[in-house]
PDB file of C-alpha atoms in Angstrom:
ATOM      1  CA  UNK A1403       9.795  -9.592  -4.108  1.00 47.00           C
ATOM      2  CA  UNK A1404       8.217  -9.849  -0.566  1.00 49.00           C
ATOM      3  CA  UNK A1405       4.637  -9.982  -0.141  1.00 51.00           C
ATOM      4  CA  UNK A1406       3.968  -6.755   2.152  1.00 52.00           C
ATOM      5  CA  UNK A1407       1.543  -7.765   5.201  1.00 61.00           C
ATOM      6  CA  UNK A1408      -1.926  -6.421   5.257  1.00 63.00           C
ATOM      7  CA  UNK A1409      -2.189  -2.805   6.231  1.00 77.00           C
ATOM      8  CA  UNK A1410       1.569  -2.675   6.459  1.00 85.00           C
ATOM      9  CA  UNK A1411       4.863  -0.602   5.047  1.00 88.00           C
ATOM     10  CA  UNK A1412       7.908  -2.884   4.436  1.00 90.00           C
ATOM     11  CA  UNK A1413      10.483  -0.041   5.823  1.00 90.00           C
ATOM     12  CA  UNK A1414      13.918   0.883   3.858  1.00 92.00           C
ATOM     13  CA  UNK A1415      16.163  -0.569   6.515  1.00 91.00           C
ATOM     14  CA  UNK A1416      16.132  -3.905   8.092  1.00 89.00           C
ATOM     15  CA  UNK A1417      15.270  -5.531  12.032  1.00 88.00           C
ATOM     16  CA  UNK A1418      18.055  -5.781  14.369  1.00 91.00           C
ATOM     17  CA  UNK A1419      17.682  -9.337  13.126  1.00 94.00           C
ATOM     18  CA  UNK A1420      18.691  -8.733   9.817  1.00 90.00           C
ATOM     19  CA  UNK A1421      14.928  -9.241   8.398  1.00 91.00           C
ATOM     20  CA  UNK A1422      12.743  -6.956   6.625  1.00 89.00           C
ATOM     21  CA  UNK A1423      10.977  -4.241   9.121  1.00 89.00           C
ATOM     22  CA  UNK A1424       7.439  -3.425   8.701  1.00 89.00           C
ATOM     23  CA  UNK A1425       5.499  -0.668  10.270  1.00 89.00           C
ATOM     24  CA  UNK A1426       1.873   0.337  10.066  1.00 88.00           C
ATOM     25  CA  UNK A1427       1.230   3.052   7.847  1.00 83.00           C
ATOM     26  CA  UNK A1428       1.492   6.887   8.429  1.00 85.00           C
ATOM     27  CA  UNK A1429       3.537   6.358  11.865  1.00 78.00           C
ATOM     28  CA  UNK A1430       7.007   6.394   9.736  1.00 90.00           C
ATOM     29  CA  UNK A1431       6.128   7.141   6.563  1.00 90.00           C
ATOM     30  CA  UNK A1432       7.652  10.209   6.398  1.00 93.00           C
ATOM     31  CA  UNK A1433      10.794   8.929   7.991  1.00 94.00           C
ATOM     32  CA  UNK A1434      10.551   6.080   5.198  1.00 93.00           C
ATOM     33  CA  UNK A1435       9.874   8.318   2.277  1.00 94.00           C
ATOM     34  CA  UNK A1436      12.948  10.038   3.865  1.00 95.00           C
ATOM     35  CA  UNK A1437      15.474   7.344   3.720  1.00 95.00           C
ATOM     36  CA  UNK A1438      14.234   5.981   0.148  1.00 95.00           C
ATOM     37  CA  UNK A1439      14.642   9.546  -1.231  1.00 96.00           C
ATOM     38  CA  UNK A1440      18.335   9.595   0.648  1.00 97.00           C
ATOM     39  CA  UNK A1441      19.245   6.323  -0.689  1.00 96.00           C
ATOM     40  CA  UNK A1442      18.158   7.094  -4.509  1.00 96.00           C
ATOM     41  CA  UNK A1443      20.292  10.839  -4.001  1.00 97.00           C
ATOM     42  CA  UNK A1444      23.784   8.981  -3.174  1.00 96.00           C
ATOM     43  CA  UNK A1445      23.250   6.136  -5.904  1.00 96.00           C
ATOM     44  CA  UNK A1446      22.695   9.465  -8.399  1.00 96.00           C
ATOM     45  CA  UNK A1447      25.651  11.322  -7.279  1.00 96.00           C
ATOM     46  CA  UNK A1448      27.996   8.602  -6.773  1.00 95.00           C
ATOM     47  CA  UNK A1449      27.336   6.926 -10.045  1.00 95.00           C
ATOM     48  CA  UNK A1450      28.259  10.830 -11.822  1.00 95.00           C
ATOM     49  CA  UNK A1451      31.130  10.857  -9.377  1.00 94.00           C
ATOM     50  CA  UNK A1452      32.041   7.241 -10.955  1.00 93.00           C
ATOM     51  CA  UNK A1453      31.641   8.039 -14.626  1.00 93.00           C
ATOM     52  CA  UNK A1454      33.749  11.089 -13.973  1.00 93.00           C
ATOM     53  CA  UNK A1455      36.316   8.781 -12.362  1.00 91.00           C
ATOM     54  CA  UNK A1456      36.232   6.135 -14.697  1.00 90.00           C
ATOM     55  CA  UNK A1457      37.014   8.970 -17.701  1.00 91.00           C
ATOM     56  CA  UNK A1458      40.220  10.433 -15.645  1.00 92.00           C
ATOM     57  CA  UNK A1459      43.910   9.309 -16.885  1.00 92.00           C
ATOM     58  CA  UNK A1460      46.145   7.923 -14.716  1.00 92.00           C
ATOM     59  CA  UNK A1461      42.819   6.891 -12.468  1.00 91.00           C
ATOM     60  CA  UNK A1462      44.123   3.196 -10.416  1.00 92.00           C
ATOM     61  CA  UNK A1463      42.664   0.283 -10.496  1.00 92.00           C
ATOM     62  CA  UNK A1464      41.826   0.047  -6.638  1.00 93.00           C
ATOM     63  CA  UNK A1465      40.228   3.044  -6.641  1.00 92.00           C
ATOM     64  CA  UNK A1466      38.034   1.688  -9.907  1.00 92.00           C
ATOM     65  CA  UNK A1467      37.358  -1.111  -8.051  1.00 93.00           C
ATOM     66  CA  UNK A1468      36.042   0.435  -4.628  1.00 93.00           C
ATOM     67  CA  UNK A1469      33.991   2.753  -7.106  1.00 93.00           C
ATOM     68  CA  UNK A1470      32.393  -0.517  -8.742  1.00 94.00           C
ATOM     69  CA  UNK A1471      31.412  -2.103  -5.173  1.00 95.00           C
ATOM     70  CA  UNK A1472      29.978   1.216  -3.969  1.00 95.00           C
ATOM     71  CA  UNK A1473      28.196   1.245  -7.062  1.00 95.00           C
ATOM     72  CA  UNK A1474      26.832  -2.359  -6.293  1.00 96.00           C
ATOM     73  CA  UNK A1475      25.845  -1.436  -3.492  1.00 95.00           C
ATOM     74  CA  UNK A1476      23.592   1.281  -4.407  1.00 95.00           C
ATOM     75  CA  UNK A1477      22.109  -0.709  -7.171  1.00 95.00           C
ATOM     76  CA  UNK A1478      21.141  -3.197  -4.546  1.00 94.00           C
ATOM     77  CA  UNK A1479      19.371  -0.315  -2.497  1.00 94.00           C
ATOM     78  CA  UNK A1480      17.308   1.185  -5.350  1.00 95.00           C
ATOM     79  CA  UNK A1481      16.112  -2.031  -6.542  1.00 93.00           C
ATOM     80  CA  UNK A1482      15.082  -2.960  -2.595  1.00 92.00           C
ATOM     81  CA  UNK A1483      13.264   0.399  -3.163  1.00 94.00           C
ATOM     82  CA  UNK A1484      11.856  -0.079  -6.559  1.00 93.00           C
ATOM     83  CA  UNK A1485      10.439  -3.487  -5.042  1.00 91.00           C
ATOM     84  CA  UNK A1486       8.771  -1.650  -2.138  1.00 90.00           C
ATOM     85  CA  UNK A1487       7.088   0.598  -4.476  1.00 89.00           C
ATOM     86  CA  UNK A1488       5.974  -1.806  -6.454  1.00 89.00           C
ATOM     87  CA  UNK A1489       4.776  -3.770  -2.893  1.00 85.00           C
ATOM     88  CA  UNK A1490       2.731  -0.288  -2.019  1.00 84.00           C
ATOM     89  CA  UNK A1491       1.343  -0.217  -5.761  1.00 85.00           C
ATOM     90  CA  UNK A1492       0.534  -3.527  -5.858  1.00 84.00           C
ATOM     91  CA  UNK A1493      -1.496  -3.565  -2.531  1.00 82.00           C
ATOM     92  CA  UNK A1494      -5.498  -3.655  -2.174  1.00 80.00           C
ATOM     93  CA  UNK A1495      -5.744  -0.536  -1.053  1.00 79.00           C
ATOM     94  CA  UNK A1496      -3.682   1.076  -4.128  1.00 81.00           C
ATOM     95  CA  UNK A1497      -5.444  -1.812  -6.576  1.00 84.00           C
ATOM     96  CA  UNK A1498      -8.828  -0.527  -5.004  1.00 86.00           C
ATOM     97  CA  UNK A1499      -8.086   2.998  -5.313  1.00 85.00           C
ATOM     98  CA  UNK A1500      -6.861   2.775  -8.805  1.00 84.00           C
ATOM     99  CA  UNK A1501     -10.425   0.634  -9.554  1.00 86.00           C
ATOM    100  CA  UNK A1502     -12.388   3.942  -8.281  1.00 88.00           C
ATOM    101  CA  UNK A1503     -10.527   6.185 -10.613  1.00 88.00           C
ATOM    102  CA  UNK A1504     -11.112   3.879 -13.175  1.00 88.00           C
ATOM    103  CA  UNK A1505     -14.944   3.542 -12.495  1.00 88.00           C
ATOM    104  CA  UNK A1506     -15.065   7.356 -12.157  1.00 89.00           C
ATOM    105  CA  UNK A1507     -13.453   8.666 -15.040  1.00 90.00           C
ATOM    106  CA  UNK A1508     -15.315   5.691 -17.754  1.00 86.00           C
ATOM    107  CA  UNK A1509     -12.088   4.002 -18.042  1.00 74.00           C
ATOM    108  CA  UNK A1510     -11.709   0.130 -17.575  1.00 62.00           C
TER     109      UNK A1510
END
């Protein structure tokens, strides 16, 4: 898991370099929650799409096998999104807004 820079969002997509893209909050965030709800969407529908597949007679074994790397490849992408969840619950803003809650409502 990458450690998100202060007062940052670790975007779903990558720098033309290949590294992970960062922006400051609220100027993409919408755009961000965007893509991460896009990329969780396919994964659903092409893993139904798969088990479907994978249940038809007569289905080959290429077209198994390009189901199984697309599939890969969409686990990949929800676990990059799962981690920066985690990275925006895990931050000191989150951690100190969870405290306040916490303090307000008796709970420790």
């Amino acid at each position: 898991m990458t450690t998100e820079p202060s007062n940052l969002r670790r975007l779903p997509w990558n720098s033309p370099e290949g590294t992970a893209d960062y922006a400051p909050h609220g100027l993409v965030d919408h755009i961000a929650d965007r893509t991460e709800a896009d990329i969780i969407g396919r994964a659903r529908n092409d893993a139904a799409y798969a088990l479907v597949m994978a249940q038809r007679p007569g289905v080959g074994l290429e077209e198994l096998s390009r189901l199984v790397s697309k599939l890969a490849g969409h686990v990949r992408d929800v676990t990059s999104v799962a981690d920066m969840r985690e990275e925006r619950l895990n931050s000191p803003a989150a951690k100190a807004l969870e405290g306040a809650l916490r303090a307000a409502l008796g709970q420790h």
